[in-house]
Amino acid sequence: YGQAIPYAERLLRHDPLHEETYRRLMRLHDARGDRARALRVYHVCAATLERELGSQPSAPTRAVYQALLPEQPEPPAEESPAGGVNDPPFVGRLAEVARLRSIWRETEMDGTQFVLVTGEPGIGKTRLVEDFRLWCVHHGAITAVARSYPAEGALAYAPVVAWLRSEAVKARLERLDRARLTELARLLPELVSEGSGLAAPNLLPESDQRQRLFDAAARAILAVGGPLVLVAEDLHWWDQESLQFLHYLLRVEPEARLLVAATARREEIDPRHPLNDLRTGLHALGRFTEIDLERLSRADTAVLAQRASGQPLEALDADQLYRDTEGNPLFVVEALRAGWGRPGAGQGWASSKVQAVIEARLGQLSEPARDLVGVAATIGREFTSQVLAGASEADEDTLVRGLDELWRRRIIREQGAEAYDFSHDKIREVAYSALSPARRRHHHLRVAHALEQRHAHDPAPVSGQIAGHYDRAGAAGQAIAWYKRAAEAAQQVYANVEAIRLLGRALDLLPTLPLTPERDARELEILTAFPGPVGTVEGFASSRLAGVQRRASELARTLGVDLAPPLLHSLALASLSNDDFGAARVIGLQLQARGERDADDVLLV
């Protein structure tokens, strides 16, 4: 079965509308004892058929699906993705659609373009861009999607990695030369582990390292050829390094038929946000367009409600719905799903906040599904059924039924090749806010353990996530250790700003531990990791680095140990920056003596 599954998956990539292959893949996962993954295959099947054909799976496919849910009745029509309140139709966005298509035509004629769709949560940014992406696919474009999340702890360049691992890009990596593939292995370590004969990449001088990494990643993406549409979801949560790469990608080959379509929340972009640097740079190149989405009118709100529910609205009902929802499309759809307008539900019950309506809909879930959605919200980003199972403590039957209920009620949706995600991040926020502080800490601890177990072979890509979950669980000792590991992983891809942030958080947590020599030793270890990223970002005359050096020297004297070479090296460079050549020579002699004593060729150089 294990050998058969990859071939079935390849068949689906070639023909994603072939139901027999979906049924076969469901049976294969079930035969291996993984009903959760079998269930996800059905979810992908149903969503694909609905999106591409406007239809639902056939009776034989539904029969295989039902067999995965013992003693589970046929889902009510209003809970099924093929019935009831479906994904919101396109209403009131004709001008924005026309503008996007015009930008695409400009891309095909003049080269790279960047379009940013902004607006408040729930206004329809993602839906607009996704509809545009599908239009581009039908007009011959190749596409890839990357997302980011508000939870801290993502490895730098995570959205870029998502593009590189997409089917469109991954299938063409062999077009790169070995030098670029080796550099790309910093972001895609599987390139080394898959028997390609590539050696692990070496550290390079600071002047070369980021340029080579950016060049390798950009060439990998552009090797796809044109026309190419890259979707960048929730750009306000992208890390600084990924935003810098985005600017490089759009200017390195300006004649490429490449369009980046991004979404962002206006209120999340303050004057210091690194997204502003990207805006400024692309404006200067004449390759930046912003489309700001406004709320729907009263007439468009009524049309959206009618099309989403399949029910006509009386004039008074339409007026009330518009007052309750204020024309926010997410609010309109969530209100309908939560029961607005149904007999006995009453009119005007909705609050002026989306949160109240989402809370009402989450309240309709069964108790096991509510427990499961709390764990999923705690994960804070897209999740696999394996991680959810490890963190939830649910047995297989409960997990499968809960996942299916959340999917049927459109709380979650299938995402990528393996994962699920919330249908809207606002739903994730509400589900998480409903947890008590004690429950949150418990869930974060379980998620940290599940991620550790799931990624035991290579924890570096999720080390920041693990650290963040231990942090929120109140497990400071484990969080400190993982923050340090995450900083090391960030430095491997030259994400020095992220490394500084991670190390800083580790230092912030240290005072919560008992005051012991062991705590002092841990603090010294963290301080020793600071000079590299701080010196790179701020220079060796940095006041922050001077503070690190002073505190490290105090701790070394207290503990009766020598300063580690990285700190000595930073002290020497700081002395040179201040024209104190005598002090620099003394420290250089110390490093030389240490190198001769330890036979360390690096120190001697």
Coordinates of C-alpha atoms in Angstrom, one line a residue:
Y1 CA 0.0 0.0 0.0
G2 CA 2.8 2.4 0.8
Q3 CA 4.3 1.9 -2.6
A4 CA 0.9 2.3 -4.3
I5 CA 0.0 5.6 -2.7
P6 CA 2.6 7.8 -4.4
Y7 CA 1.4 6.5 -7.8
A8 CA -2.2 7.3 -7.0
E9 CA -1.2 10.8 -5.9
R10 CA 0.7 11.2 -9.2
L11 CA -2.4 10.1 -11.1
L12 CA -4.5 12.8 -9.4
R13 CA -1.9 15.5 -10.2
H14 CA -2.3 14.5 -13.9
D15 CA -6.1 14.2 -13.7
P16 CA -7.6 15.9 -10.6
L17 CA -11.2 15.2 -11.7
H18 CA -10.9 11.4 -11.9
E19 CA -13.1 10.1 -9.1
E20 CA -12.0 6.5 -9.4
T21 CA -8.5 7.5 -8.4
Y22 CA -9.8 9.4 -5.4
R23 CA -11.7 6.2 -4.3
R24 CA -8.6 4.1 -4.8
L25 CA -6.4 6.5 -2.8
M26 CA -9.0 6.6 0.0
R27 CA -9.0 2.8 0.2
L28 CA -5.2 2.7 0.2
H29 CA -4.9 5.1 3.2
D30 CA -7.6 3.2 5.0
A31 CA -5.9 -0.1 4.4
R32 CA -2.8 1.3 6.0
G33 CA -4.8 2.3 9.1
D34 CA -4.8 6.0 8.4
R35 CA -8.5 6.9 8.2
A36 CA -7.8 10.6 8.8
R37 CA -5.7 10.9 5.6
A38 CA -8.3 8.8 3.7
L39 CA -10.9 11.3 4.8
R40 CA -8.8 14.2 3.7
V41 CA -8.7 12.7 0.2
Y42 CA -12.5 12.8 0.0
H43 CA -12.5 16.4 1.2
V44 CA -10.0 17.3 -1.6
C45 CA -12.2 15.4 -4.1
A46 CA -15.4 17.2 -3.0
A47 CA -13.8 20.7 -3.0
T48 CA -12.1 20.1 -6.4
L49 CA -15.3 18.9 -8.1
E50 CA -17.3 21.8 -6.6
R51 CA -14.7 24.4 -7.7
E52 CA -14.0 23.0 -11.2
L53 CA -17.4 21.6 -12.2
G54 CA -20.0 22.9 -9.7
S55 CA -20.9 19.3 -8.8
Q56 CA -20.5 16.9 -5.9
P57 CA -18.9 13.5 -5.7
S58 CA -20.8 10.6 -7.2
A59 CA -22.7 8.0 -5.2
P60 CA -19.8 5.4 -5.3
T61 CA -17.3 8.0 -4.0
R62 CA -19.7 9.0 -1.2
A63 CA -20.1 5.4 -0.3
V64 CA -16.4 5.0 0.2
Y65 CA -16.5 8.2 2.3
Q66 CA -19.4 7.0 4.4
A67 CA -17.5 3.7 5.1
L68 CA -14.8 5.8 6.8
L69 CA -17.4 7.2 9.3
P70 CA -18.9 4.2 11.1
E71 CA -22.3 4.9 12.7
Q72 CA -22.1 8.4 11.2
P73 CA -25.4 9.5 9.5
E74 CA -25.4 11.1 6.1
P75 CA -24.5 14.8 6.7
P76 CA -27.5 17.2 6.5
A77 CA -27.6 19.2 3.3
E78 CA -27.0 22.5 5.0
E79 CA -23.7 21.2 6.4
S80 CA -22.4 19.7 3.2
P81 CA -20.0 21.8 1.0
A82 CA -22.3 20.8 -1.9
G83 CA -25.3 22.4 -0.3
G84 CA -26.5 25.1 2.1
V85 CA -24.5 28.2 2.4
N86 CA -21.5 27.6 0.1
D87 CA -18.4 29.6 -0.4
P88 CA -19.5 33.2 -1.0
P89 CA -20.1 34.1 -4.6
F90 CA -18.5 37.0 -6.3
V91 CA -20.6 40.1 -5.8
G92 CA -19.8 43.8 -6.2
R93 CA -16.2 43.4 -7.3
L94 CA -16.5 43.9 -11.1
A95 CA -14.2 46.9 -11.1
E96 CA -11.5 45.1 -9.1
V97 CA -11.7 42.0 -11.3
A98 CA -11.3 44.1 -14.4
R99 CA -8.3 45.9 -12.8
L100 CA -6.6 42.6 -11.9
R101 CA -7.1 41.3 -15.4
S102 CA -5.7 44.5 -16.9
I103 CA -2.6 44.1 -14.7
W104 CA -2.1 40.6 -15.9
R105 CA -2.2 41.8 -19.5
E106 CA 0.4 44.4 -18.6
T107 CA 2.5 41.6 -17.1
E108 CA 2.3 39.6 -20.4
M109 CA 3.4 42.6 -22.4
D110 CA 5.8 44.5 -20.2
G111 CA 7.2 42.1 -17.6
T112 CA 7.0 41.7 -13.8
Q113 CA 4.2 43.3 -11.8
F114 CA 3.2 43.4 -8.2
V115 CA -0.4 44.0 -7.0
L116 CA -1.4 44.4 -3.4
V117 CA -5.1 43.9 -2.4
T118 CA -5.8 45.5 0.9
G119 CA -8.8 45.8 3.2
E120 CA -10.2 44.9 6.6
P121 CA -10.6 41.3 7.7
G122 CA -13.4 39.5 6.0
I123 CA -13.7 42.0 3.1
G124 CA -13.0 39.4 0.5
K125 CA -9.3 39.8 -0.3
T126 CA -8.5 36.1 -0.4
R127 CA -11.6 35.3 -2.4
L128 CA -10.9 38.0 -5.0
V129 CA -7.3 36.9 -5.5
E130 CA -8.2 33.2 -5.6
D131 CA -10.9 33.8 -8.2
F132 CA -8.3 35.8 -10.2
R133 CA -5.7 33.0 -9.8
L134 CA -8.2 30.4 -11.2
W135 CA -9.0 32.8 -14.1
C136 CA -5.2 32.9 -14.9
V137 CA -5.0 29.1 -14.7
H138 CA -7.7 28.9 -17.3
H139 CA -5.8 31.3 -19.5
G140 CA -2.6 29.3 -19.4
A141 CA -0.7 30.6 -16.4
I142 CA 1.2 28.5 -13.9
T143 CA 0.4 29.4 -10.3
A144 CA 1.7 28.8 -6.7
V145 CA 0.4 30.0 -3.4
A146 CA 2.2 30.9 -0.1
R147 CA 0.7 32.0 3.2
S148 CA 1.9 33.4 6.5
Y149 CA 0.4 33.4 9.9
P150 CA 0.3 35.7 12.9
A151 CA 1.7 33.2 15.4
E152 CA 5.4 33.8 16.1
G153 CA 8.0 31.1 15.5
A154 CA 7.9 30.5 11.7
L155 CA 11.3 29.8 10.1
A156 CA 12.4 32.7 8.0
Y157 CA 11.6 32.4 4.3
A158 CA 8.7 30.0 5.1
P159 CA 6.5 31.6 2.4
V160 CA 9.3 31.3 -0.1
V161 CA 9.8 27.7 0.8
A162 CA 6.1 27.1 0.1
W163 CA 6.5 28.4 -3.4
L164 CA 9.6 26.3 -4.0
R165 CA 7.8 23.2 -2.8
S166 CA 4.8 23.8 -5.0
E167 CA 4.2 21.3 -7.8
A168 CA 4.9 24.0 -10.5
V169 CA 8.4 24.9 -9.1
K170 CA 9.5 21.6 -7.6
A171 CA 9.0 19.7 -10.9
R172 CA 11.5 22.0 -12.6
L173 CA 14.3 22.2 -10.0
E174 CA 16.4 19.8 -12.1
R175 CA 16.9 22.7 -14.5
L176 CA 19.2 24.4 -12.0
D177 CA 22.9 23.9 -12.0
R178 CA 24.4 22.0 -9.1
A179 CA 25.9 25.1 -7.4
R180 CA 22.4 26.7 -7.2
L181 CA 20.8 23.5 -6.1
T182 CA 23.4 23.2 -3.3
E183 CA 22.6 26.7 -2.2
L184 CA 18.9 26.0 -2.4
A185 CA 19.4 23.1 0.0
R186 CA 19.6 25.7 2.8
L187 CA 15.8 26.2 2.3
L188 CA 15.0 22.7 1.0
P189 CA 17.2 20.3 3.0
E190 CA 15.4 17.3 1.3
L191 CA 17.5 18.1 -1.8
V192 CA 20.5 16.7 0.0
S193 CA 18.7 13.8 1.7
E194 CA 17.0 12.5 -1.4
G195 CA 20.2 10.9 -2.8
S196 CA 20.9 13.6 -5.3
G197 CA 24.6 13.6 -4.6
L198 CA 24.5 17.2 -3.5
A199 CA 26.8 18.1 -0.6
A200 CA 25.5 20.1 2.3
P201 CA 26.0 23.9 1.7
N202 CA 28.9 25.6 3.5
L203 CA 28.8 28.9 5.2
L204 CA 29.9 31.7 2.9
P205 CA 31.3 35.2 3.6
E206 CA 28.6 37.6 4.6
S207 CA 29.2 39.6 1.4
D208 CA 28.2 36.6 -0.7
Q209 CA 25.8 34.5 1.3
R210 CA 22.4 36.3 0.9
Q211 CA 23.1 37.2 -2.7
R212 CA 23.7 33.6 -3.6
L213 CA 20.7 32.3 -1.7
F214 CA 18.4 34.9 -3.3
D215 CA 19.8 34.1 -6.8
A216 CA 19.3 30.3 -6.3
A217 CA 15.7 30.8 -5.1
A218 CA 14.8 33.3 -7.8
R219 CA 16.3 31.2 -10.6
A220 CA 14.3 28.2 -9.3
I221 CA 11.1 30.1 -9.4
L222 CA 11.8 31.7 -12.8
A223 CA 12.8 28.4 -14.3
V224 CA 9.1 27.6 -14.4
G225 CA 8.9 30.0 -17.3
G226 CA 6.0 32.2 -18.0
P227 CA 3.3 33.2 -17.6
L228 CA 3.6 32.7 -13.8
V229 CA 1.3 34.0 -11.0
L230 CA 2.6 33.8 -7.4
V231 CA 0.0 34.4 -4.7
A232 CA 1.3 35.9 -1.4
E233 CA -1.4 35.7 1.2
D234 CA -1.4 37.9 4.4
L235 CA 1.7 39.8 3.4
H236 CA 1.5 41.8 6.7
W237 CA 2.7 38.7 8.5
W238 CA 5.6 37.9 6.2
D239 CA 9.0 38.0 7.7
Q240 CA 11.5 40.7 6.7
E241 CA 13.8 38.3 4.9
S242 CA 10.9 37.0 2.7
L243 CA 9.9 40.6 1.8
Q244 CA 13.4 41.4 0.8
F245 CA 13.6 38.3 -1.4
L246 CA 10.3 39.4 -3.0
H247 CA 11.8 42.7 -4.0
Y248 CA 14.8 40.9 -5.5
L249 CA 12.6 38.4 -7.4
L250 CA 10.7 41.2 -9.1
R251 CA 13.7 43.2 -10.2
V252 CA 16.2 40.5 -11.1
E253 CA 14.6 39.7 -14.4
P254 CA 12.2 42.5 -15.1
E255 CA 11.1 41.2 -18.5
A256 CA 9.8 37.9 -17.0
R257 CA 6.0 37.3 -17.3
L258 CA 5.7 37.1 -13.5
L259 CA 2.9 38.6 -11.5
V260 CA 2.8 38.5 -7.7
A261 CA -0.7 39.0 -6.3
A262 CA -0.7 39.7 -2.6
T263 CA -3.2 40.4 0.2
A264 CA -2.7 42.4 3.4
R265 CA -4.7 44.0 6.2
R266 CA -4.4 47.8 6.3
E267 CA -4.5 48.0 10.1
E268 CA -1.6 45.6 10.4
I269 CA 0.8 47.9 8.4
D270 CA 2.3 50.5 10.6
P271 CA 4.9 53.1 9.4
R272 CA 7.8 50.8 10.5
H273 CA 6.5 47.7 8.9
P274 CA 9.1 46.2 6.4
L275 CA 6.3 46.0 3.8
N276 CA 6.6 49.7 3.3
D277 CA 10.2 49.3 2.0
L278 CA 8.9 46.8 -0.5
R279 CA 6.2 49.3 -1.6
T280 CA 8.6 52.1 -2.0
G281 CA 11.1 50.0 -4.0
L282 CA 8.5 48.6 -6.4
H283 CA 6.9 52.0 -6.8
A284 CA 10.2 53.4 -7.9
L285 CA 10.4 50.6 -10.5
G286 CA 6.9 51.3 -11.7
R287 CA 5.7 47.8 -10.9
F288 CA 3.4 48.3 -7.9
T289 CA -0.4 48.6 -7.9
E290 CA -2.7 48.7 -4.8
I291 CA -6.4 47.7 -4.9
D292 CA -8.2 48.7 -1.7
L293 CA -11.5 46.8 -1.1
E294 CA -14.4 48.5 0.5
R295 CA -17.5 47.1 2.1
L296 CA -20.5 46.1 0.0
S297 CA -23.4 48.3 -0.7
R298 CA -26.9 47.5 0.6
A299 CA -27.9 46.2 -2.8
D300 CA -24.8 44.0 -3.1
T301 CA -25.2 42.7 0.4
A302 CA -28.7 41.5 -0.5
V303 CA -27.4 39.9 -3.7
L304 CA -24.7 38.1 -1.8
A305 CA -27.1 36.8 0.8
Q306 CA -29.5 35.5 -1.8
R307 CA -26.9 33.8 -3.8
A308 CA -25.1 32.3 -0.8
S309 CA -28.2 30.9 0.8
G310 CA -30.3 30.2 -2.3
Q311 CA -33.2 32.0 -0.6
P312 CA -34.8 35.3 -1.7
L313 CA -34.8 38.1 0.8
E314 CA -37.6 40.5 1.4
A315 CA -36.8 44.2 1.4
L316 CA -37.1 44.6 5.1
D317 CA -34.9 41.5 5.7
A318 CA -32.3 42.9 3.4
D319 CA -32.2 46.2 5.2
Q320 CA -31.8 44.4 8.6
L321 CA -29.1 42.2 7.3
Y322 CA -27.2 45.2 5.9
R323 CA -27.5 47.0 9.2
D324 CA -26.3 43.9 11.2
T325 CA -23.4 43.1 8.9
E326 CA -22.4 46.6 7.7
G327 CA -21.7 45.1 4.3
N328 CA -18.7 42.9 5.4
P329 CA -18.9 39.8 3.1
L330 CA -17.5 37.5 5.8
F331 CA -20.0 38.7 8.3
V332 CA -22.9 38.2 5.8
V333 CA -22.0 34.6 5.1
E334 CA -21.1 33.7 8.7
A335 CA -24.5 35.2 9.9
L336 CA -26.3 33.1 7.4
R337 CA -24.4 30.0 8.4
A338 CA -25.1 30.7 12.1
G339 CA -28.8 30.9 11.5
W340 CA -29.7 34.4 10.6
G341 CA -33.2 34.6 9.1
R342 CA -34.2 31.0 10.0
P343 CA -37.5 30.5 11.7
G344 CA -37.1 30.9 15.5
A345 CA -33.7 32.6 15.1
G346 CA -35.2 36.1 15.2
Q347 CA -34.2 39.2 13.3
G348 CA -31.6 41.7 14.4
W349 CA -29.9 39.2 16.8
A350 CA -26.5 39.7 15.2
S351 CA -24.0 41.9 16.9
S352 CA -22.0 44.6 15.2
K353 CA -18.9 42.4 15.5
V354 CA -18.0 39.4 13.3
Q355 CA -16.8 37.7 16.5
A356 CA -20.3 37.3 17.9
V357 CA -21.6 35.6 14.8
I358 CA -18.6 33.3 14.5
E359 CA -19.0 32.4 18.2
A360 CA -22.6 31.5 17.5
R361 CA -21.6 29.2 14.7
L362 CA -18.9 27.5 16.7
G363 CA -21.4 27.0 19.4
Q364 CA -23.4 24.7 17.0
L365 CA -20.6 22.2 16.8
S366 CA -20.7 18.9 18.7
E367 CA -18.6 18.8 21.9
P368 CA -15.8 16.7 20.3
A369 CA -15.6 19.0 17.3
R370 CA -15.4 22.0 19.6
D371 CA -12.5 20.4 21.5
L372 CA -10.8 19.7 18.2
V373 CA -11.3 23.2 16.8
G374 CA -9.6 24.6 19.9
V375 CA -6.6 22.5 19.4
A376 CA -6.4 23.4 15.7
A377 CA -6.7 27.1 16.6
T378 CA -3.8 26.6 19.1
I379 CA -1.6 25.2 16.4
G380 CA -1.9 28.7 14.8
R381 CA -1.3 27.8 11.2
E382 CA -2.1 25.1 8.7
F383 CA -2.0 21.6 10.3
T384 CA -1.8 18.0 9.3
S385 CA -4.1 15.4 10.7
Q386 CA -1.1 13.7 12.3
V387 CA -0.1 16.8 14.3
L388 CA -3.7 17.4 15.3
A389 CA -4.1 13.8 16.4
G390 CA -0.9 14.0 18.5
A391 CA -2.0 17.2 20.2
S392 CA -5.7 16.5 20.7
E393 CA -5.5 13.2 22.6
A394 CA -8.6 12.1 20.6
D395 CA -9.0 8.5 19.5
E396 CA -9.2 7.8 15.8
D397 CA -13.0 7.7 15.6
T398 CA -13.3 11.0 17.4
L399 CA -10.6 12.6 15.3
V400 CA -12.2 11.4 12.0
R401 CA -15.7 12.5 12.9
G402 CA -14.5 15.8 14.3
L403 CA -12.4 16.6 11.3
D404 CA -15.3 15.7 9.0
E405 CA -17.7 17.9 10.9
L406 CA -15.4 20.9 10.9
W407 CA -14.9 20.4 7.1
R408 CA -18.6 19.9 6.4
R409 CA -19.5 23.1 8.4
R410 CA -16.8 25.0 6.5
I411 CA -14.8 25.8 9.7
I412 CA -11.7 24.3 8.0
R413 CA -10.7 23.5 4.4
E414 CA -8.2 21.3 2.8
Q415 CA -4.9 23.1 2.1
G416 CA -2.1 22.0 -0.1
A417 CA -1.0 18.4 -0.5
E418 CA -1.3 17.3 3.1
A419 CA -2.8 19.9 5.4
Y420 CA -5.9 21.6 6.6
D421 CA -6.4 25.3 7.4
F422 CA -9.2 27.4 8.8
S423 CA -11.5 28.8 6.1
H424 CA -10.8 32.3 7.4
D425 CA -8.2 33.4 10.0
K426 CA -10.9 35.3 11.8
I427 CA -12.5 32.0 12.7
R428 CA -9.2 30.8 14.0
E429 CA -8.9 33.9 16.2
V430 CA -12.4 33.5 17.7
A431 CA -11.9 29.7 18.3
Y432 CA -8.6 30.5 20.2
S433 CA -10.0 33.3 22.2
A434 CA -12.8 31.0 23.5
L435 CA -10.2 28.8 25.3
S436 CA -9.5 29.4 29.0
P437 CA -5.9 30.4 29.9
A438 CA -5.4 27.0 31.5
R439 CA -6.7 25.2 28.4
R440 CA -4.5 27.3 26.1
R441 CA -1.4 26.4 28.1
H442 CA -2.4 22.7 28.0
H443 CA -3.0 22.8 24.3
H444 CA 0.3 24.6 23.5
L445 CA 2.2 22.0 25.5
R446 CA 0.5 19.2 23.6
V447 CA 1.2 20.9 20.3
A448 CA 4.9 21.4 21.1
H449 CA 5.2 17.7 22.0
A450 CA 3.4 16.7 18.8
L451 CA 5.6 18.8 16.6
E452 CA 8.7 17.5 18.3
Q453 CA 7.6 13.9 17.7
R454 CA 6.5 14.5 14.1
H455 CA 9.7 16.3 13.1
A456 CA 12.2 14.4 15.3
H457 CA 14.3 13.6 12.1
D458 CA 14.7 17.3 11.2
P459 CA 13.3 19.8 13.7
A460 CA 15.0 22.9 12.4
P461 CA 12.2 24.1 10.1
V462 CA 9.7 24.0 13.0
S463 CA 12.1 24.8 15.9
G464 CA 10.6 28.4 16.1
Q465 CA 7.1 27.0 16.3
I466 CA 8.1 24.5 19.0
A467 CA 9.7 27.3 21.0
G468 CA 6.6 29.5 20.7
H469 CA 4.3 26.8 21.9
Y470 CA 6.5 26.0 24.9
D471 CA 6.6 29.7 25.6
R472 CA 2.9 30.0 25.6
A473 CA 2.6 26.8 27.7
G474 CA 4.7 28.4 30.4
A475 CA 7.5 25.9 29.9
A476 CA 10.3 28.5 30.0
G477 CA 13.2 26.0 30.2
Q478 CA 12.2 24.1 27.1
A479 CA 11.2 27.3 25.3
I480 CA 14.7 28.9 25.9
A481 CA 16.4 25.8 24.4
W482 CA 14.2 25.8 21.4
Y483 CA 14.5 29.5 20.8
K484 CA 18.3 29.0 20.7
R485 CA 18.0 26.2 18.2
A486 CA 15.6 28.3 16.1
A487 CA 18.1 31.1 16.1
E488 CA 20.8 28.7 14.8
A489 CA 18.4 27.6 12.0
A490 CA 17.7 31.2 11.1
Q491 CA 21.4 32.0 10.8
Q492 CA 21.8 29.0 8.4
V493 CA 19.7 30.9 5.9
Y494 CA 21.1 34.3 6.8
A495 CA 18.0 35.5 8.6
N496 CA 19.9 37.5 11.1
V497 CA 17.1 39.8 12.1
E498 CA 14.9 36.8 13.0
A499 CA 17.9 35.2 14.9
I500 CA 18.2 38.4 17.0
R501 CA 14.5 38.3 17.8
L502 CA 14.6 34.6 18.8
L503 CA 17.7 35.0 21.0
G504 CA 16.1 38.1 22.6
R505 CA 13.0 36.2 23.5
A506 CA 15.2 33.5 25.1
L507 CA 16.9 36.2 27.2
D508 CA 13.5 37.6 28.2
L509 CA 12.5 34.2 29.6
L510 CA 15.6 33.6 31.6
P511 CA 14.5 35.6 34.7
T512 CA 11.5 33.3 35.1
L513 CA 14.0 30.5 36.0
P514 CA 15.4 30.0 39.5
L515 CA 18.6 32.0 40.1
T516 CA 21.3 29.3 39.9
P517 CA 24.8 28.9 38.4
E518 CA 23.1 26.8 35.7
R519 CA 20.9 29.7 34.8
D520 CA 23.9 31.9 34.5
A521 CA 25.6 29.4 32.3
R522 CA 22.5 29.3 30.0
E523 CA 22.5 33.0 29.8
L524 CA 26.2 33.1 28.9
E525 CA 25.5 30.5 26.2
I526 CA 22.8 32.6 24.7
L527 CA 24.8 35.8 24.8
T528 CA 27.6 34.0 23.0
A529 CA 25.3 33.4 20.1
F530 CA 24.5 37.1 19.7
P531 CA 27.7 38.6 18.1
G532 CA 27.2 37.0 14.7
P533 CA 23.7 38.2 13.9
V534 CA 24.0 41.5 15.7
G535 CA 27.4 42.3 14.2
T536 CA 26.0 41.5 10.7
V537 CA 22.8 43.6 11.1
E538 CA 24.0 46.5 13.3
G539 CA 27.8 46.5 13.0
F540 CA 30.4 45.6 15.6
A541 CA 30.2 49.2 17.1
S542 CA 26.5 48.5 18.0
S543 CA 25.4 49.6 21.5
R544 CA 23.4 46.4 21.7
L545 CA 26.4 44.3 21.1
A546 CA 28.4 46.3 23.7
G547 CA 25.8 45.5 26.2
V548 CA 26.0 41.8 25.3
Q549 CA 29.8 41.9 25.7
R550 CA 29.6 43.6 29.1
R551 CA 27.1 41.2 30.5
A552 CA 28.9 38.1 29.1
S553 CA 32.1 39.3 30.7
E554 CA 30.4 39.6 34.1
L555 CA 28.9 36.2 33.8
A556 CA 32.3 34.6 32.7
R557 CA 34.0 36.1 35.7
T558 CA 31.2 34.9 38.1
L559 CA 31.4 31.4 36.6
G560 CA 35.1 31.3 36.4
V561 CA 35.3 30.5 32.7
D562 CA 36.9 32.0 29.7
L563 CA 34.9 34.0 27.2
A564 CA 34.0 31.9 24.1
P565 CA 35.8 32.7 20.8
P566 CA 32.7 34.4 19.2
L567 CA 32.6 36.9 22.0
L568 CA 36.4 37.5 21.9
H569 CA 36.2 37.9 18.2
S570 CA 33.4 40.5 18.5
L571 CA 35.4 42.4 21.1
A572 CA 38.4 42.5 18.8
L573 CA 36.2 43.9 15.9
A574 CA 34.5 46.4 18.2
S575 CA 38.0 47.6 19.3
L576 CA 39.0 48.0 15.7
S577 CA 35.8 49.9 15.0
N578 CA 36.7 52.3 17.8
D579 CA 40.3 52.7 16.6
D580 CA 41.6 50.9 19.7
F581 CA 44.2 48.9 18.0
G582 CA 46.1 48.0 21.2
A583 CA 43.0 46.3 22.7
A584 CA 42.3 44.6 19.4
R585 CA 45.9 43.2 19.3
V586 CA 45.6 41.9 22.9
I587 CA 42.4 40.0 22.1
G588 CA 43.9 38.8 18.8
L589 CA 46.8 37.3 20.8
Q590 CA 44.3 35.6 23.1
L591 CA 42.5 34.1 20.2
Q592 CA 45.8 32.9 18.7
A593 CA 46.8 31.3 22.0
R594 CA 43.4 29.6 22.2
G595 CA 43.7 28.3 18.7
E596 CA 47.2 26.9 19.3
R597 CA 46.0 25.3 22.6
D598 CA 42.9 23.7 21.0
A599 CA 44.5 23.0 17.6
D600 CA 41.7 25.1 16.1
D601 CA 42.6 26.2 12.6
V602 CA 39.6 28.5 12.3
L603 CA 40.8 30.5 15.3
L604 CA 44.4 30.6 14.0
V605 CA 43.2 32.1 10.7

